[in-house]
Amino acid sequence: MNTRTLNTFSKIYGLAGIRVGYGAASAGIIRTLLQVKEPFNVNALAQAAASAALGDEEHVQASCRMNEQGRQQIYEGLSRLSIPYYESMSNFILAELGEHADTLYHKLLERGIIVRYAKGWGLPGHIRISVGTAEENQELLDAMGEVLMHTT
């Protein structure tokens, strides 16, 4: 059995825009990956940022606390809006909107609020909500409430 582990330095490390990560696998898998990977796909700045991030445990802990608080804020807001959701251990929440998911997705985009429509994952009645700051989360919840009022 070949085991592979892939991880990114996403929001938890504050490096989501850099698109850097790491992987661990057997030597055979690594040799195969090296044959097809593009050269210079992670620049020196990204590597330095990732290296520094690994040593910043205080930032990681603060990010975890902020993410947990944000999830709770979104859970409470979705509950007030009577929107079912799936609890998460990550930085996003899957909300079940039924037949209104596509409409809500587009109405939120029109307002500059980006969520992911889950139809591509075989869940056409759902959206994926990324946890943001308290202000961003509240803006999302307020917009969802307004849009739902005019959609249902």
mmCIF file of C-alpha atoms in Angstrom:
data_model
loop_
_atom_site.group_PDB
_atom_site.id
_atom_site.type_symbol
_atom_site.label_atom_id
_atom_site.label_comp_id
_atom_site.label_asym_id
_atom_site.label_seq_id
_atom_site.Cartn_x
_atom_site.Cartn_y
_atom_site.Cartn_z
ATOM 1 C CA MET A 1 0.000 0.000 0.000
ATOM 2 C CA ASN A 2 1.305 3.436 -0.959
ATOM 3 C CA THR A 3 0.497 6.216 1.461
ATOM 4 C CA ARG A 4 0.668 9.893 0.576
ATOM 5 C CA THR A 5 0.112 12.932 2.726
ATOM 6 C CA LEU A 6 -0.480 16.364 1.220
ATOM 7 C CA ASN A 7 -0.955 19.585 3.161
ATOM 8 C CA THR A 8 -1.205 23.258 2.319
ATOM 9 C CA PHE A 9 -0.214 26.377 4.222
ATOM 10 C CA SER A 10 -3.692 27.799 3.894
ATOM 11 C CA LYS A 11 -5.534 30.129 6.250
ATOM 12 C CA ILE A 12 -4.211 28.506 9.414
ATOM 13 C CA TYR A 13 -0.731 29.811 8.577
ATOM 14 C CA GLY A 14 -1.915 33.021 6.914
ATOM 15 C CA LEU A 15 -0.451 31.968 3.559
ATOM 16 C CA ALA A 16 -3.523 31.098 1.475
ATOM 17 C CA GLY A 17 -2.582 33.389 -1.410
ATOM 18 C CA ILE A 18 0.938 31.994 -1.714
ATOM 19 C CA ARG A 19 -0.289 28.519 -2.690
ATOM 20 C CA VAL A 20 2.483 26.560 -1.015
ATOM 21 C CA GLY A 21 2.249 23.174 0.615
ATOM 22 C CA TYR A 22 4.154 19.990 1.245
ATOM 23 C CA GLY A 23 3.817 16.297 0.724
ATOM 24 C CA ALA A 24 5.219 13.115 2.202
ATOM 25 C CA ALA A 25 5.230 9.793 0.374
ATOM 26 C CA SER A 26 7.341 6.761 -0.372
ATOM 27 C CA ALA A 27 10.462 7.229 -2.490
ATOM 28 C CA GLY A 28 8.787 5.596 -5.489
ATOM 29 C CA ILE A 29 5.848 7.982 -5.443
ATOM 30 C CA ILE A 30 8.161 10.980 -5.007
ATOM 31 C CA ARG A 31 10.274 9.861 -8.008
ATOM 32 C CA THR A 32 7.107 9.621 -10.134
ATOM 33 C CA LEU A 33 5.915 13.058 -9.017
ATOM 34 C CA LEU A 34 9.291 14.621 -9.759
ATOM 35 C CA GLN A 35 9.094 13.347 -13.333
ATOM 36 C CA VAL A 36 5.896 15.315 -14.031
ATOM 37 C CA LYS A 37 6.115 18.367 -11.771
ATOM 38 C CA GLU A 38 6.770 21.714 -13.341
ATOM 39 C CA PRO A 39 10.146 23.296 -12.604
ATOM 40 C CA PHE A 40 10.290 26.216 -10.164
ATOM 41 C CA ASN A 41 6.667 25.839 -9.125
ATOM 42 C CA VAL A 42 7.341 27.228 -5.619
ATOM 43 C CA ASN A 43 9.448 30.376 -5.551
ATOM 44 C CA ALA A 44 12.031 31.310 -2.926
ATOM 45 C CA LEU A 45 9.733 33.856 -1.256
ATOM 46 C CA ALA A 46 6.988 31.252 -0.817
ATOM 47 C CA GLN A 47 9.496 28.768 0.580
ATOM 48 C CA ALA A 48 10.812 31.341 3.075
ATOM 49 C CA ALA A 49 7.273 32.243 4.164
ATOM 50 C CA ALA A 50 6.363 28.574 4.640
ATOM 51 C CA SER A 51 9.535 27.937 6.632
ATOM 52 C CA ALA A 52 8.831 30.907 8.913
ATOM 53 C CA ALA A 53 5.186 29.873 9.301
ATOM 54 C CA LEU A 54 6.144 26.431 10.581
ATOM 55 C CA GLY A 55 7.827 28.060 13.568
ATOM 56 C CA ASP A 56 5.006 30.447 14.438
ATOM 57 C CA GLU A 57 2.890 28.329 16.785
ATOM 58 C CA GLU A 58 1.344 31.427 18.381
ATOM 59 C CA HIS A 59 -0.144 32.478 15.019
ATOM 60 C CA VAL A 60 -1.482 28.968 14.398
ATOM 61 C CA GLN A 61 -3.181 28.899 17.801
ATOM 62 C CA ALA A 62 -4.695 32.366 17.251
ATOM 63 C CA SER A 63 -5.945 31.265 13.811
ATOM 64 C CA CYS A 64 -7.530 28.150 15.331
ATOM 65 C CA ARG A 65 -9.323 30.245 17.970
ATOM 66 C CA MET A 66 -10.545 32.756 15.375
ATOM 67 C CA ASN A 67 -11.762 29.958 13.105
ATOM 68 C CA GLU A 68 -13.633 28.260 15.956
ATOM 69 C CA GLN A 69 -15.301 31.537 16.946
ATOM 70 C CA GLY A 70 -16.209 32.212 13.306
ATOM 71 C CA ARG A 71 -17.729 28.750 12.863
ATOM 72 C CA GLN A 72 -19.848 29.243 15.987
ATOM 73 C CA GLN A 73 -20.988 32.660 14.728
ATOM 74 C CA ILE A 74 -22.019 31.165 11.379
ATOM 75 C CA TYR A 75 -23.721 28.156 13.025
ATOM 76 C CA GLU A 76 -25.783 30.476 15.213
ATOM 77 C CA GLY A 77 -26.668 32.711 12.261
ATOM 78 C CA LEU A 78 -27.653 29.801 10.030
ATOM 79 C CA SER A 79 -29.780 28.379 12.860
ATOM 80 C CA ARG A 80 -31.580 31.739 13.234
ATOM 81 C CA LEU A 81 -32.238 31.647 9.477
ATOM 82 C CA SER A 82 -33.471 28.020 9.759
ATOM 83 C CA ILE A 83 -30.773 26.862 7.344
ATOM 84 C CA PRO A 84 -29.490 23.321 7.982
ATOM 85 C CA TYR A 85 -25.709 22.907 7.959
ATOM 86 C CA TYR A 86 -23.029 20.332 8.645
ATOM 87 C CA GLU A 87 -20.670 21.034 11.513
ATOM 88 C CA SER A 88 -17.052 21.240 10.460
ATOM 89 C CA MET A 89 -13.548 20.972 11.852
ATOM 90 C CA SER A 90 -12.122 23.064 9.022
ATOM 91 C CA ASN A 91 -12.413 26.645 7.818
ATOM 92 C CA PHE A 92 -15.623 26.107 5.872
ATOM 93 C CA ILE A 93 -19.195 25.017 6.488
ATOM 94 C CA LEU A 94 -21.564 23.201 4.149
ATOM 95 C CA ALA A 95 -25.044 24.757 4.258
ATOM 96 C CA GLU A 96 -28.130 23.066 2.834
ATOM 97 C CA LEU A 97 -30.376 25.467 0.928
ATOM 98 C CA GLY A 98 -32.408 23.044 -1.166
ATOM 99 C CA GLU A 99 -33.899 24.371 -4.375
ATOM 100 C CA HIS A 100 -32.753 27.936 -3.597
ATOM 101 C CA ALA A 101 -29.011 27.177 -3.460
ATOM 102 C CA ASP A 102 -28.238 28.311 -7.012
ATOM 103 C CA THR A 103 -30.260 31.516 -6.653
ATOM 104 C CA LEU A 104 -28.734 32.360 -3.291
ATOM 105 C CA TYR A 105 -25.239 31.656 -4.614
ATOM 106 C CA HIS A 106 -25.712 34.097 -7.508
ATOM 107 C CA LYS A 107 -27.419 36.758 -5.359
ATOM 108 C CA LEU A 108 -24.530 36.640 -2.896
ATOM 109 C CA LEU A 109 -22.022 36.975 -5.732
ATOM 110 C CA GLU A 110 -23.897 40.052 -6.967
ATOM 111 C CA ARG A 111 -23.284 41.556 -3.521
ATOM 112 C CA GLY A 112 -19.570 40.702 -3.640
ATOM 113 C CA ILE A 113 -19.870 37.808 -1.190
ATOM 114 C CA ILE A 114 -18.096 34.723 -2.454
ATOM 115 C CA VAL A 115 -19.330 31.278 -1.453
ATOM 116 C CA ARG A 116 -18.954 28.059 -3.437
ATOM 117 C CA TYR A 117 -21.929 26.430 -5.091
ATOM 118 C CA ALA A 118 -21.622 22.706 -4.359
ATOM 119 C CA LYS A 119 -23.357 21.415 -7.491
ATOM 120 C CA GLY A 120 -19.991 20.380 -8.935
ATOM 121 C CA TRP A 121 -19.554 18.038 -5.972
ATOM 122 C CA GLY A 122 -22.943 16.432 -6.568
ATOM 123 C CA LEU A 123 -24.678 18.626 -3.969
ATOM 124 C CA PRO A 124 -26.852 21.023 -5.979
ATOM 125 C CA GLY A 125 -28.834 22.098 -2.917
ATOM 126 C CA HIS A 126 -25.774 23.232 -0.954
ATOM 127 C CA ILE A 127 -23.206 26.008 -0.714
ATOM 128 C CA ARG A 128 -19.804 25.971 0.960
ATOM 129 C CA ILE A 129 -19.141 28.950 3.209
ATOM 130 C CA SER A 130 -15.577 29.862 4.175
ATOM 131 C CA VAL A 131 -15.161 31.198 7.700
ATOM 132 C CA GLY A 132 -13.941 34.789 7.714
ATOM 133 C CA THR A 133 -13.577 37.567 10.226
ATOM 134 C CA ALA A 134 -16.483 38.354 12.555
ATOM 135 C CA GLU A 135 -17.419 41.292 10.313
ATOM 136 C CA GLU A 136 -17.259 39.211 7.120
ATOM 137 C CA ASN A 137 -19.311 36.433 8.696
ATOM 138 C CA GLN A 138 -21.956 38.917 9.816
ATOM 139 C CA GLU A 139 -22.078 40.517 6.372
ATOM 140 C CA LEU A 140 -22.656 37.070 4.861
ATOM 141 C CA LEU A 141 -25.407 36.206 7.340
ATOM 142 C CA ASP A 142 -27.144 39.565 6.871
ATOM 143 C CA ALA A 143 -27.043 39.169 3.084
ATOM 144 C CA MET A 144 -28.328 35.595 3.291
ATOM 145 C CA GLY A 145 -31.236 36.761 5.425
ATOM 146 C CA GLU A 146 -32.120 39.533 2.978
ATOM 147 C CA VAL A 147 -31.825 37.297 -0.074
ATOM 148 C CA LEU A 148 -33.842 34.500 1.520
ATOM 149 C CA MET A 149 -36.593 36.954 2.405
ATOM 150 C CA HIS A 150 -36.962 37.834 -1.286
ATOM 151 C CA THR A 151 -36.403 34.295 -2.631
ATOM 152 C CA THR A 152 -38.742 32.108 -0.612
#
